[in-house]
Short mmCIF file of C-alpha atoms and ligand atoms in Angstrom, two decimals:
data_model
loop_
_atom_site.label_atom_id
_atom_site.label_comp_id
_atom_site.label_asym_id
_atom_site.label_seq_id
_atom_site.Cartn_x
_atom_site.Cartn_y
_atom_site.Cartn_z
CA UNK A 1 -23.14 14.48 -11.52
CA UNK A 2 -23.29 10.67 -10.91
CA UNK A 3 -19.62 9.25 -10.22
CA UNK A 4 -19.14 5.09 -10.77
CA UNK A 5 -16.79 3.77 -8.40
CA UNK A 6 -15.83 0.21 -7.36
CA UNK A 7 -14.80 -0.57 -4.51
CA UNK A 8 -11.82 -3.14 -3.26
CA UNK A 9 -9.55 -4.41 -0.44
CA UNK A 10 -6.49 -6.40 -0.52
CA UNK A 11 -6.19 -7.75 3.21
CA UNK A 12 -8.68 -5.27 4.78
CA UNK A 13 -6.44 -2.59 3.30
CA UNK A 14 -9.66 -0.67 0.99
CA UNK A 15 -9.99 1.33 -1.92
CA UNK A 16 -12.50 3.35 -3.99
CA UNK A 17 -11.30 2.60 -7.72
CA UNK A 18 -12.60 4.93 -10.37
CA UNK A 19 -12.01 4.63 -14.31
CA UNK A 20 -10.45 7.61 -15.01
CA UNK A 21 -9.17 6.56 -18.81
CA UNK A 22 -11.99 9.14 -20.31
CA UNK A 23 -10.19 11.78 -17.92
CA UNK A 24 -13.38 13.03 -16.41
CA UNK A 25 -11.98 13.10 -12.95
CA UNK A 26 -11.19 16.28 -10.74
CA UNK A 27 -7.57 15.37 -9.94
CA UNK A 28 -6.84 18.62 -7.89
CA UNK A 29 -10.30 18.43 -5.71
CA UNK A 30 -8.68 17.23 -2.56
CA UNK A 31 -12.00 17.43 -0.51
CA UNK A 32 -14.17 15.36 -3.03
CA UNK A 33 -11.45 12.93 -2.80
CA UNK A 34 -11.51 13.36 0.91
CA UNK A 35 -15.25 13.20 1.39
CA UNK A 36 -15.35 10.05 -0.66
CA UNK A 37 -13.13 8.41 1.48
CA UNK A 38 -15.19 9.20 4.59
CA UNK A 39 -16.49 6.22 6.25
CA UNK A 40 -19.70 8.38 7.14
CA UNK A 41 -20.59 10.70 4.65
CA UNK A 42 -19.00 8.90 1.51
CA UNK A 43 -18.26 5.17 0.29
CA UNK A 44 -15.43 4.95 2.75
CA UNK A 45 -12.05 3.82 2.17
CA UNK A 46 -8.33 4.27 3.13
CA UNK A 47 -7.36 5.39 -0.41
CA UNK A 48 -8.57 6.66 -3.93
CA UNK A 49 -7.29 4.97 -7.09
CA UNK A 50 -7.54 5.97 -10.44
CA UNK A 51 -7.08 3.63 -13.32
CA UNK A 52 -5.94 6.17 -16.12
CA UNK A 53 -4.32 5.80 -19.75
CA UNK A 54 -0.60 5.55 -20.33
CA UNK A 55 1.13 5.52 -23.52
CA UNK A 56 3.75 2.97 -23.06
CA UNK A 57 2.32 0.83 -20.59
CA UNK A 58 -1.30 -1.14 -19.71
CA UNK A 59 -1.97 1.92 -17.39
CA UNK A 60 -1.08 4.07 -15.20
CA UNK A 61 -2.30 4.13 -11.05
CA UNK A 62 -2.56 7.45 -9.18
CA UNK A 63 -3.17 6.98 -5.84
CA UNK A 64 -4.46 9.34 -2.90
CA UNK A 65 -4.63 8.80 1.03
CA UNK A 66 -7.90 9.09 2.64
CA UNK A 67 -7.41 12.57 3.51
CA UNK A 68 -7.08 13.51 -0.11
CA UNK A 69 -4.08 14.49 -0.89
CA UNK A 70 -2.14 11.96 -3.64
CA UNK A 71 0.95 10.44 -2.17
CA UNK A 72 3.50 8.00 -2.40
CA UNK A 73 3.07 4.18 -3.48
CA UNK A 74 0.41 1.75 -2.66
CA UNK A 75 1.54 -1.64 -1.79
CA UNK A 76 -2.25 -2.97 -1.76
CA UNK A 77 -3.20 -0.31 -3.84
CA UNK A 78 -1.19 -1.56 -6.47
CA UNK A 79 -2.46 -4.58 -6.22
CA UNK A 80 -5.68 -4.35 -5.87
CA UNK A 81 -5.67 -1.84 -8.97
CA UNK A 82 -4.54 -4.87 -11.52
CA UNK A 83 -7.49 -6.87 -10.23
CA UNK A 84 -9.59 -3.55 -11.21
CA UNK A 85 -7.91 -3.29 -15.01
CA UNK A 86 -8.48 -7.23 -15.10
CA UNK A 87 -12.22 -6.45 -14.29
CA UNK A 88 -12.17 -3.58 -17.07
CA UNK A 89 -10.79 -5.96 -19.53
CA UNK A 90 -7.75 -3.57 -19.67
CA UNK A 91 -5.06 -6.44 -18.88
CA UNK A 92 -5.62 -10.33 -18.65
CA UNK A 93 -3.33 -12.10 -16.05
CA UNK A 94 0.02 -9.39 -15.95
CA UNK A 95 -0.10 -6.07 -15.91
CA UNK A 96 2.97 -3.41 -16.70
CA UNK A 97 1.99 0.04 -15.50
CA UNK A 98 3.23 3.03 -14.24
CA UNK A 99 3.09 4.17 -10.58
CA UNK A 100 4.19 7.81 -8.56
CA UNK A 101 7.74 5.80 -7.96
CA UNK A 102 8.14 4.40 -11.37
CA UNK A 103 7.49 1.08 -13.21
CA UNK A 104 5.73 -1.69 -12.03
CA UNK A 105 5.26 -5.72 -13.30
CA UNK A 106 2.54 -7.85 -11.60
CA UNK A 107 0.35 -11.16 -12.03
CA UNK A 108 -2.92 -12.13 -11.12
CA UNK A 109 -3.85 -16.09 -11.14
CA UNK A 110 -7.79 -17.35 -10.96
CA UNK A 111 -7.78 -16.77 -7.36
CA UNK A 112 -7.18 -13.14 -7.47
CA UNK A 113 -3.79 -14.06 -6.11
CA UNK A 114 -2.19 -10.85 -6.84
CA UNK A 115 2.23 -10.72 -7.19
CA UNK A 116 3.30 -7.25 -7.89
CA UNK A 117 6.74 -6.51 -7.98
CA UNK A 118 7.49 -3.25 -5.73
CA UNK A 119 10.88 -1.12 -6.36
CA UNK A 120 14.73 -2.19 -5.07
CA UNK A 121 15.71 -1.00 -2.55
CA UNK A 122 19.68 -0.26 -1.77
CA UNK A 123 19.41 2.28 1.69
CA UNK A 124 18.40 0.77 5.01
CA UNK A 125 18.74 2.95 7.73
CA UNK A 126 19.47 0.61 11.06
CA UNK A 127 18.99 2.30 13.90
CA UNK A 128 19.13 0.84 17.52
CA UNK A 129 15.86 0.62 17.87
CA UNK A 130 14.28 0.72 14.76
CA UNK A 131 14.87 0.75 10.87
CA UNK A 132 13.76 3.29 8.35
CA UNK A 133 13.97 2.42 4.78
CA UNK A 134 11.56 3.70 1.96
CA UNK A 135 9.72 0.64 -0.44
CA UNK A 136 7.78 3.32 -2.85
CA UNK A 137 6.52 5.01 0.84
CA UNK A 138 8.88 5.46 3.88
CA UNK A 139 8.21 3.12 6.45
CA UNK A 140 9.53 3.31 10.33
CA UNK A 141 10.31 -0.29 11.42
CA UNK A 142 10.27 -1.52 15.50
CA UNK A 143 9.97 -4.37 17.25
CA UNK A 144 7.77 -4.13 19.76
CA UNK A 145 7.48 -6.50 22.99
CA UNK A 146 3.38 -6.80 22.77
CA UNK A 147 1.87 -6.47 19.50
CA UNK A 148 -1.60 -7.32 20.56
CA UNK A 149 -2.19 -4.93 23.15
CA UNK A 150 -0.36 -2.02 21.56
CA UNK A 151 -2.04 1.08 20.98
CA UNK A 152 -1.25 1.33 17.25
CA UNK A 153 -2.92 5.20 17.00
CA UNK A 154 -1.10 6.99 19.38
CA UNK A 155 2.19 5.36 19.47
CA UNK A 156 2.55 5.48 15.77
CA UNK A 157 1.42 8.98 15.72
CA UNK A 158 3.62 10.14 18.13
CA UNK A 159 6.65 8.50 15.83
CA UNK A 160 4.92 9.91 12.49
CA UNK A 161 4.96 13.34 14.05
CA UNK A 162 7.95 13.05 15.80
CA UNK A 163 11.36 15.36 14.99
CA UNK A 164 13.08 12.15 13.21
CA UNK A 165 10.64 12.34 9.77
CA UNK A 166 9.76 16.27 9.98
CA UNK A 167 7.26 17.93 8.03
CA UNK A 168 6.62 14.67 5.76
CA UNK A 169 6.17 12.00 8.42
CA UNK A 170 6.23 8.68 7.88
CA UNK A 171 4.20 5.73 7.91
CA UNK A 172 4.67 3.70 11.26
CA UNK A 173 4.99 -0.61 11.67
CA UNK A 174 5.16 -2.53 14.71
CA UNK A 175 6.46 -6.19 14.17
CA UNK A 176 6.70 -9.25 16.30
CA UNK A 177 8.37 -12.38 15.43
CA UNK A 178 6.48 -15.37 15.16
CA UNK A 179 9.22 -17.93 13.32
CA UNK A 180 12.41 -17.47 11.01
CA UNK A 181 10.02 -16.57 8.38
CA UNK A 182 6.89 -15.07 9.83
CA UNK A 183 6.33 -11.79 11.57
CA UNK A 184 3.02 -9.85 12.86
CA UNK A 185 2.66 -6.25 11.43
CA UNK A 186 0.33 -3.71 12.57
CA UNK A 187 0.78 -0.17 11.19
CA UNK A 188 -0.47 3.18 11.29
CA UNK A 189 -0.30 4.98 8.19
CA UNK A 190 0.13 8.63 7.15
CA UNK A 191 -2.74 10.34 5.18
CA UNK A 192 -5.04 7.81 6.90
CA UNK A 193 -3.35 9.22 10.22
CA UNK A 194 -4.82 5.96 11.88
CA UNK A 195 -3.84 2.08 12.11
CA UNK A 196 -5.18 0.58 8.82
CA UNK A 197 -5.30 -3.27 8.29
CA UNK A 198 -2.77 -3.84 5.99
CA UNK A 199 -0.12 -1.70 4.73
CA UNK A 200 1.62 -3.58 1.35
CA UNK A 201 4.85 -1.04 1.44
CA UNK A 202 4.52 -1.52 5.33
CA UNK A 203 5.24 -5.26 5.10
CA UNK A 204 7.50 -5.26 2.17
CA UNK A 205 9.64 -2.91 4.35
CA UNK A 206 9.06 -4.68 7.33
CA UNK A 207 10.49 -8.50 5.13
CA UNK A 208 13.54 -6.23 4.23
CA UNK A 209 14.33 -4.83 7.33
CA UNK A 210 14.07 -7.93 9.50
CA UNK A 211 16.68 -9.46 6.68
CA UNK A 212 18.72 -6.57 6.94
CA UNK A 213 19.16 -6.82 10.95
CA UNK A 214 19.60 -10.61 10.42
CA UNK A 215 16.18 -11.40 12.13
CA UNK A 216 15.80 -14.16 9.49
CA UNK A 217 17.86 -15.00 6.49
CA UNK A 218 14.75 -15.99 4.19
CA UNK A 219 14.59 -14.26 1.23
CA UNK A 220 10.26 -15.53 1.37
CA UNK A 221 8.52 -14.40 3.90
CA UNK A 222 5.15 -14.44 5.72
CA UNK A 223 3.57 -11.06 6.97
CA UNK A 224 0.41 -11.45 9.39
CA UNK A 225 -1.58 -8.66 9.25
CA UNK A 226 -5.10 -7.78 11.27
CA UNK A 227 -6.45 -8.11 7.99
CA UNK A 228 -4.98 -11.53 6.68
CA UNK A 229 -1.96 -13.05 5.25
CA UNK A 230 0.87 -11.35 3.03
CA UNK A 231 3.86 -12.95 1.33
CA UNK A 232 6.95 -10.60 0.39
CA UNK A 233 10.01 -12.34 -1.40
CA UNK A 234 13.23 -10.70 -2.84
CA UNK A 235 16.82 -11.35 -4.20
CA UNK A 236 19.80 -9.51 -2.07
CA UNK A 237 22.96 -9.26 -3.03
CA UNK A 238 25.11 -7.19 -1.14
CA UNK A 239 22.22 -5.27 0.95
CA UNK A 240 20.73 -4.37 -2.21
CA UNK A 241 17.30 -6.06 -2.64
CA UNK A 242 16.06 -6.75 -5.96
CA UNK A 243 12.98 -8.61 -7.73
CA UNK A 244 10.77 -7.67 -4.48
CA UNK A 245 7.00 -9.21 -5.02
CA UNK A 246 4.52 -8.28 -2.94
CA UNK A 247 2.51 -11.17 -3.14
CA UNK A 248 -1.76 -11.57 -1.96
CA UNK A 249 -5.56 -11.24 -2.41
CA UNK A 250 -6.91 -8.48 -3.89
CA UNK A 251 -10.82 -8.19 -3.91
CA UNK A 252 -13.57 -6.85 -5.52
CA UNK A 253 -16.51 -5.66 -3.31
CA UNK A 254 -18.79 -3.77 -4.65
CA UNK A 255 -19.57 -1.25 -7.10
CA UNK A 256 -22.11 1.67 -7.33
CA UNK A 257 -23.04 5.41 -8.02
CA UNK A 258 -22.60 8.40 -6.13
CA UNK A 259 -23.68 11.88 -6.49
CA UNK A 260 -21.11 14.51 -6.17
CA UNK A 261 -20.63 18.04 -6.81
CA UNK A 262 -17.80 19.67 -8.16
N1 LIG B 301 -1.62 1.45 2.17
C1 LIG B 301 -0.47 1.65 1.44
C2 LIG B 301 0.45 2.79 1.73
C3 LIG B 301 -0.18 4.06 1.21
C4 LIG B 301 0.73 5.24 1.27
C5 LIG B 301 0.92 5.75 2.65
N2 LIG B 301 -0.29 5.98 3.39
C6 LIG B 301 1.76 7.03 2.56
O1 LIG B 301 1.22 8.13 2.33
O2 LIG B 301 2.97 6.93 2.69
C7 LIG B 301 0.23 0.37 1.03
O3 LIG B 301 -0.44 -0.68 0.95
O4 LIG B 301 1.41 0.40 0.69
#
């Protein structure tokens, strides 16, 4: 059988999307998903998305990591999945839909300037040396002395596998400050089990966290990533952040047929 996908990335962060309102899909076929994901012997991404029906809301967004098992929210995902509906004529500029940790509200302007609003959050775990808190995924978050040079893979994975997150890991950031208001992430994410480019949960954990430890006291703030820029803003009121917007591109690349089996 011939499968349509589309492909997209919201800062380098990439995604096979796939139509799934007819309901044709194979949800439970964790290698297809898998082997579509595969960089050599598929389209190659770092997630699957499907774009299915829902009856209250413009759609609903399933999402699984590259090793084919569905997980927890998409940051860039997310986003990148209301420039998809916008493309299927399914929404026009805002999108309500419904995601593995609840509801979501988002915008997309002309640019394909993508603001989607991610959950509260009201537990930040502040550790000496890091901070754990969970924005849709769980997200470790350390500062690290040298960003650039850091070897992403195998320190994250050796925090991701470590005793503090047990069987279901977590996904791993490294920050550095740049000013008040902007900070370098780089972050190695579970079910890709690798550093990806962006992580959108990643950074909207990393924004909160550096708040919570008083790193800055912006409530807007600027994430570099390795694949390009991210914007995170929020309302706190008593460490409990509200109206969080994960705010970038999201971009179409291409779109084609592959064969699969079943
Ligand atoms: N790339 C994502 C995070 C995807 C989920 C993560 N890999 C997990 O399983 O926790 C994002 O942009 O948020």
């Amino acid at each position: 059988m011939q499968l349509t996908f589309y492909k997209y990335q919201g800062t380098g962060n990439d995604f096979v999307m796939i139509d799934n309102r007819t309901e044709f899909f194979p949800k439970n076929n964790t290698k297809l998903v898998e082997q579509l994901c595969d960089r050599r012997f598929g389209i190659g991404a770092d997630g699957l998305i499907l774009l299915e029906n829902h009856p209250q809301y413009d759609f609903k967004m399933v999402y699984y990591n590259s090793d084919g098992n569905e997980s927890s929210m998409c940051g860039n995902g997310g986003r990148c999945l209301v420039a998809f509906a916008k493309q299927m004529g399914v929404i026009k500029n805002k999108a309500e839909f419904e995601a593995v940790d609840g509801y979501h509200y988002a915008t997309i302007d002309a640019n394909g300037i993508v603001a989607l609003q991610m959950k509260d959050v009201d537990t930040v775990n502040q550790q000496e040396n890091y901070t754990f808190l969970n924005t849709g995924s769980p997200h470790h978050v350390q500062i690290v002395n040298d960003l650039k040079s850091l070897d992403v893979k195998s320190e994250g994975a050796k925090i991701r596998y470590s005793n503090l997150y047990g069987k279901a890991g977590s996904n791993v950031n490294f920050v550095h400050q740049i000013e008040n208001d902007i900070f370098a992430v780089r972050t190695y994410e579970r079910g890709v089990e690798d550093e990806t480019l962006s992580c959108g949960t990643g950074v909207t954990a990393v924004a909160i966290a550096m708040h919570q430890i008083g790193k800055t006291n912006n409530n807007i703030i600027d994430l570099n990533v390795e694949g390009g820029k991210l914007k995170v803003q929020f309302d706190v009121d008593n460490g409990k952040y509200t109206n969080v917007f994960l705010i970038g591109p999201a971009t179409f690349v291409f779109e084609g047929k592959i064969e699969i089996n079943q």
